[in-house]
XYZ file of C-alpha atoms in Angstrom:
359
model
C 28.390 -38.991 -0.732
C 26.849 -42.055 -2.362
C 23.166 -42.327 -3.203
C 22.813 -45.281 -0.827
C 24.201 -43.245 2.040
C 21.772 -40.402 1.283
C 18.847 -42.836 1.315
C 20.034 -44.321 4.588
C 20.471 -40.944 6.281
C 17.088 -39.712 5.011
C 15.420 -42.838 6.356
C 17.164 -42.249 9.680
C 15.700 -38.757 9.740
C 12.181 -40.164 9.304
C 12.866 -42.748 12.018
C 14.030 -40.020 14.401
C 10.833 -38.092 13.748
C 8.690 -41.089 14.572
C 10.814 -42.228 17.517
C 10.456 -38.802 19.134
C 6.869 -38.295 18.013
C 5.756 -36.596 21.224
C 8.412 -33.883 20.896
C 7.731 -33.765 17.157
C 4.039 -33.142 17.797
C 4.878 -30.431 20.302
C 7.235 -28.760 17.827
C 4.691 -29.030 15.022
C 2.021 -27.499 17.244
C 4.165 -24.507 18.168
C 5.368 -24.037 14.585
C 1.803 -24.214 13.272
C 0.739 -21.548 15.774
C 3.632 -19.308 14.717
C 2.882 -19.811 11.021
C -0.824 -19.119 11.474
C -0.016 -15.867 13.282
C 2.427 -14.923 10.507
C -0.197 -15.790 7.886
C -2.820 -13.707 9.655
C -0.370 -10.811 9.833
C 0.214 -11.076 6.075
C -3.513 -11.276 5.321
C -4.287 -8.335 7.600
C -1.506 -6.359 5.957
C -2.923 -7.122 2.498
C -6.422 -6.108 3.577
C -5.122 -2.894 5.123
C -3.150 -2.111 1.962
C -6.247 -2.749 -0.134
C -8.359 -0.513 2.082
C -5.692 2.197 1.973
C -5.521 1.856 -1.802
C -9.270 2.413 -2.028
C -8.963 5.370 0.336
C -6.169 6.832 -1.775
C -8.366 6.637 -4.849
C -11.074 8.518 -3.001
C -8.658 11.111 -1.637
C -8.495 13.272 -4.757
C -7.571 16.925 -5.074
C -9.469 19.566 -7.014
C -7.380 21.912 -9.149
C -9.325 25.069 -10.059
C -8.346 27.019 -13.143
C -7.865 30.685 -13.991
C -10.769 30.946 -16.399
C -13.349 33.651 -17.062
C -15.243 32.940 -13.829
C -11.983 33.302 -11.907
C -11.371 36.699 -13.503
C -14.955 37.804 -12.871
C -15.555 36.469 -9.357
C -12.220 35.470 -7.911
C -10.323 38.718 -7.434
C -10.338 41.054 -4.451
C -11.942 44.484 -4.295
C -8.561 46.212 -4.523
C -7.676 44.232 -7.608
C -11.093 45.002 -9.057
C -10.675 48.728 -8.384
C -7.222 48.649 -9.893
C -8.577 46.743 -12.830
C -11.369 49.289 -13.315
C -8.814 52.093 -13.297
C -6.805 50.183 -15.856
C -9.883 49.625 -17.971
C -10.789 53.322 -17.674
C -7.288 54.380 -18.657
C -7.361 51.872 -21.468
C -10.692 53.246 -22.642
C -9.375 56.817 -22.612
C -6.274 55.721 -24.444
C -8.370 53.872 -26.984
C -10.478 56.981 -27.473
C -7.369 58.997 -28.198
C -6.073 56.317 -30.512
C -9.388 56.211 -32.319
C -8.962 59.864 -33.070
C -5.619 58.980 -34.613
C -7.196 56.179 -36.681
C -5.797 53.206 -34.628
C -8.958 52.135 -32.848
C -9.039 48.725 -34.551
C -5.789 47.674 -32.801
C -7.161 48.081 -29.205
C -9.130 45.283 -27.451
C -12.397 46.378 -25.928
C -13.484 44.899 -22.547
C -16.769 43.013 -22.425
C -19.878 44.103 -20.545
C -18.260 42.963 -17.252
C -15.077 44.885 -17.910
C -13.038 41.704 -18.534
C -10.298 41.477 -21.146
C -9.121 38.202 -22.661
C -5.677 38.893 -21.160
C -7.159 38.951 -17.652
C -7.396 35.122 -17.487
C -5.478 32.151 -18.840
C -8.059 29.482 -19.712
C -10.355 30.826 -22.423
C -12.251 27.722 -23.522
C -12.782 24.028 -22.876
C -9.964 23.011 -25.228
C -7.425 25.003 -23.220
C -8.831 23.571 -19.989
C -8.393 20.014 -21.262
C -4.887 20.882 -22.433
C -4.057 21.952 -18.864
C -5.484 18.610 -17.663
C -3.045 16.817 -19.967
C -0.141 18.779 -18.484
C -1.246 17.792 -14.985
C -1.572 14.145 -16.026
C 2.012 14.221 -17.350
C 3.356 14.752 -13.801
C 5.000 11.559 -12.481
C 2.889 10.861 -9.406
C -0.476 11.628 -11.050
C -2.614 8.562 -11.740
C -5.722 10.077 -13.294
C -7.095 13.490 -14.218
C -10.788 14.147 -14.905
C -11.958 17.473 -16.350
C -14.841 19.075 -14.424
C -16.649 21.911 -16.156
C -18.070 24.820 -14.174
C -21.599 23.501 -14.816
C -20.686 20.047 -13.530
C -18.995 21.648 -10.529
C -22.155 23.568 -9.646
C -24.239 20.391 -9.914
C -21.803 18.615 -7.586
C -22.160 21.401 -5.029
C -25.961 21.198 -5.253
C -25.922 17.415 -4.831
C -23.707 17.712 -1.760
C -26.216 19.940 0.002
C -28.720 18.624 2.514
C -32.270 18.044 1.408
C -34.044 21.341 0.798
C -30.882 23.455 0.594
C -30.705 23.226 -3.196
C -33.170 26.149 -3.347
C -30.404 28.473 -2.193
C -28.708 27.959 -5.554
C -31.722 28.596 -7.781
C -30.508 32.133 -8.521
C -27.376 30.717 -10.164
C -28.877 30.320 -13.617
C -28.004 31.637 -17.040
C -29.170 35.111 -16.050
C -27.064 35.539 -12.923
C -24.160 33.309 -13.920
C -22.155 30.494 -12.353
C -19.256 31.603 -10.092
C -17.536 28.185 -10.037
C -14.444 27.859 -12.190
C -13.572 24.839 -14.281
C -11.460 22.299 -12.425
C -9.435 19.116 -12.746
C -10.115 16.170 -10.447
C -6.673 14.624 -9.776
C -5.927 11.210 -8.294
C -2.382 10.412 -7.138
C -0.417 7.169 -7.150
C 1.712 7.554 -4.011
C 0.317 9.643 -1.174
C 3.778 9.935 0.417
C 4.682 12.253 -2.498
C 1.517 14.295 -1.987
C 3.126 17.647 -1.111
C 5.706 17.513 -3.912
C 3.018 16.671 -6.463
C 0.810 19.555 -5.305
C 3.757 21.961 -5.651
C 4.421 20.759 -9.204
C 0.760 21.230 -10.148
C 0.691 24.700 -8.581
C 3.561 25.807 -10.848
C 1.564 25.174 -14.027
C 0.275 28.248 -15.812
C -3.490 28.477 -15.504
C -3.785 26.892 -12.051
C -5.565 29.024 -9.456
C -6.078 27.169 -6.162
C -5.864 23.518 -5.124
C -8.307 22.015 -2.652
C -6.845 18.960 -0.947
C -6.828 16.921 2.231
C -3.147 17.020 3.104
C -3.744 15.758 6.661
C -5.502 12.678 5.323
C -2.600 11.992 2.989
C -0.181 12.144 5.937
C -2.387 9.758 7.922
C -2.531 7.299 5.020
C 1.259 7.292 4.695
C 1.645 6.833 8.467
C -0.768 3.870 8.459
C 1.102 2.201 5.590
C 4.431 2.640 7.356
C 3.044 1.402 10.677
C 1.538 -1.738 9.139
C 4.805 -2.535 7.351
C 6.952 -2.076 10.463
C 4.570 -4.106 12.647
C 4.453 -6.930 10.101
C 8.251 -7.117 9.872
C 8.633 -7.252 13.667
C 5.956 -9.929 14.071
C 7.532 -12.136 11.412
C 11.037 -11.641 12.837
C 9.980 -12.506 16.401
C 8.032 -15.595 15.343
C 10.924 -16.757 13.159
C 13.193 -16.648 16.201
C 10.608 -18.610 18.211
C 10.402 -21.205 15.429
C 14.165 -21.632 15.404
C 14.250 -22.106 19.184
C 11.442 -24.696 19.116
C 13.048 -26.788 16.378
C 16.433 -26.510 18.061
C 15.040 -27.829 21.344
C 13.399 -30.769 19.598
C 16.653 -31.655 17.865
C 18.497 -31.295 21.160
C 16.245 -33.901 22.782
C 16.843 -36.247 19.858
C 20.586 -35.748 20.126
C 20.709 -36.554 23.818
C 18.619 -39.652 23.225
C 21.175 -40.784 20.651
C 24.336 -39.450 22.273
C 25.907 -42.906 22.634
C 25.141 -43.732 19.000
C 26.663 -40.426 17.873
C 29.831 -41.055 19.908
C 30.222 -44.510 18.359
C 29.746 -43.106 14.856
C 32.408 -40.467 15.507
C 34.723 -43.099 16.978
C 34.587 -45.195 13.805
C 35.360 -42.176 11.618
C 31.949 -40.753 10.626
C 32.176 -37.200 9.337
C 30.237 -34.320 10.876
C 28.093 -34.102 7.734
C 27.166 -37.799 8.042
C 26.051 -37.216 11.624
C 24.197 -33.989 10.819
C 22.056 -35.098 7.891
C 19.485 -37.240 9.786
C 18.854 -34.372 12.212
C 18.550 -31.845 9.380
C 16.088 -34.175 7.640
C 14.123 -34.429 10.879
C 13.981 -30.643 11.185
C 12.874 -30.239 7.549
C 10.123 -32.850 8.026
C 8.833 -30.963 11.062
C 8.855 -27.732 9.080
C 7.063 -29.140 6.004
C 4.379 -30.894 8.045
C 3.830 -27.714 10.053
C 3.505 -25.662 6.848
C 0.837 -27.960 5.382
C -1.179 -28.037 8.606
C -0.876 -24.247 9.015
C -2.122 -23.687 5.462
C -5.267 -25.720 6.072
C -5.921 -24.265 9.509
C -5.431 -20.675 8.306
C -7.835 -21.256 5.403
C -10.526 -22.417 7.829
C -9.951 -19.524 10.256
C -9.840 -16.880 7.516
C -12.953 -18.231 5.841
C -14.938 -18.086 9.079
C -13.627 -14.571 9.813
C -14.437 -13.204 6.344
C -17.913 -14.726 6.332
C -18.596 -13.090 9.692
C -17.304 -9.713 8.494
C -19.346 -9.867 5.289
C -22.493 -10.832 7.184
C -21.977 -8.156 9.859
C -20.689 -5.207 7.861
C -22.231 -6.059 4.512
C -18.985 -5.517 2.625
C -17.219 -7.870 0.245
C -14.185 -5.677 -0.339
C -11.867 -8.209 1.313
C -8.800 -9.987 -0.021
C -9.792 -13.490 -1.130
C -7.824 -16.371 0.336
C -7.493 -17.903 -3.126
C -5.472 -14.868 -4.232
C -2.960 -15.506 -1.449
C -2.995 -19.313 -1.138
C 0.199 -20.020 -3.097
C 2.031 -17.064 -1.594
C 1.162 -18.221 1.924
C 2.110 -21.828 1.148
C 5.465 -20.681 -0.208
C 6.026 -18.525 2.885
C 5.088 -21.372 5.245
C 7.287 -23.899 3.442
C 10.135 -21.397 3.413
C 9.761 -20.724 7.121
C 9.393 -24.425 7.950
C 12.338 -25.600 5.872
C 14.522 -22.702 6.975
C 13.686 -23.098 10.655
C 13.996 -26.879 10.535
C 17.234 -27.017 8.585
C 18.994 -24.081 10.233
C 17.793 -24.937 13.747
C 18.933 -28.543 13.535
C 22.158 -27.646 11.732
C 23.141 -25.115 14.379
C 22.209 -27.376 17.286
C 23.992 -30.501 16.058
C 27.035 -28.405 15.142
C 27.140 -26.954 18.638
C 26.719 -30.410 20.124
C 29.513 -31.904 18.026
C 31.909 -29.100 18.910
C 31.315 -29.074 22.676
C 30.238 -32.572 23.635
C 30.728 -34.911 20.728
C 34.465 -35.122 21.247
C 33.983 -36.289 24.815
C 31.866 -39.233 23.707
C 34.261 -39.940 20.875
C 36.991 -40.460 23.471
C 35.033 -43.186 25.303
């Protein structure tokens, strides 16, 4: 097709838009409404994802270690009795061995009856080494070492005012029963259970305190927001196609005699289609630009109200999404305009155009 023909057909598309300006305005209005709703759905989805991301960072698990405090305070009475029997037997055996001159080869329990073989983590270096092993697991984002002293301070700080006095006996004289721990943050909460199982398998890990129910709720919210967003966009896309198609249909019926004459003199289907496709694209582009401006105004008012009411600024900024939204709107507008007009004029040419061509 020659450049002159393209210019002519494009100009015809602009003329059609202006000639049917009332229907064009109606189509633009409906398309703008659909795009604004789609834009709001995208912005809400981004804000929900951001909030969930912040919640995921707060939803950490505590991995307690098998250290000296675990060996001293963490075992049951039966295990303790069994351990005492073992220590007693070991002491008797050591006494016999000492008579034979081999006393230097036997380890003596400390004043609490604990042997170094009774626990896995013996010092801070080994605890931090276990933290590195946890951090090497795929779904682990961050691991922070928490000493037993820091753990006790955290417990005290979590108590209500005045309840700290209940912990005054836990000093250097009476000891600290809290084991060293690792504060673990995960990347993907949908892999929560698998990650916990992998951590539990590591040597030196005692118990894991977590909020598995919260992790399941977070994953369910993410999935629900995604599914809802996809359905909203799909439904509004169909509405957009129908609106543009109806506008093009009105234009076609207004120009049905002209189309029949063009077909009679040998105009190709493409030559007939292009002005209507151009008209649909113009409607889509104009709608996208108006929707972008209108959504900016609406979102700005909404965010200012939320910030003033709730006192939070942890909201997705419109500037971070402006080009993404514009691209989405232009894509929707051009797609709906071009495809809607292309389908409608093709249907018209197949079913009715031949009848007018025979006049």
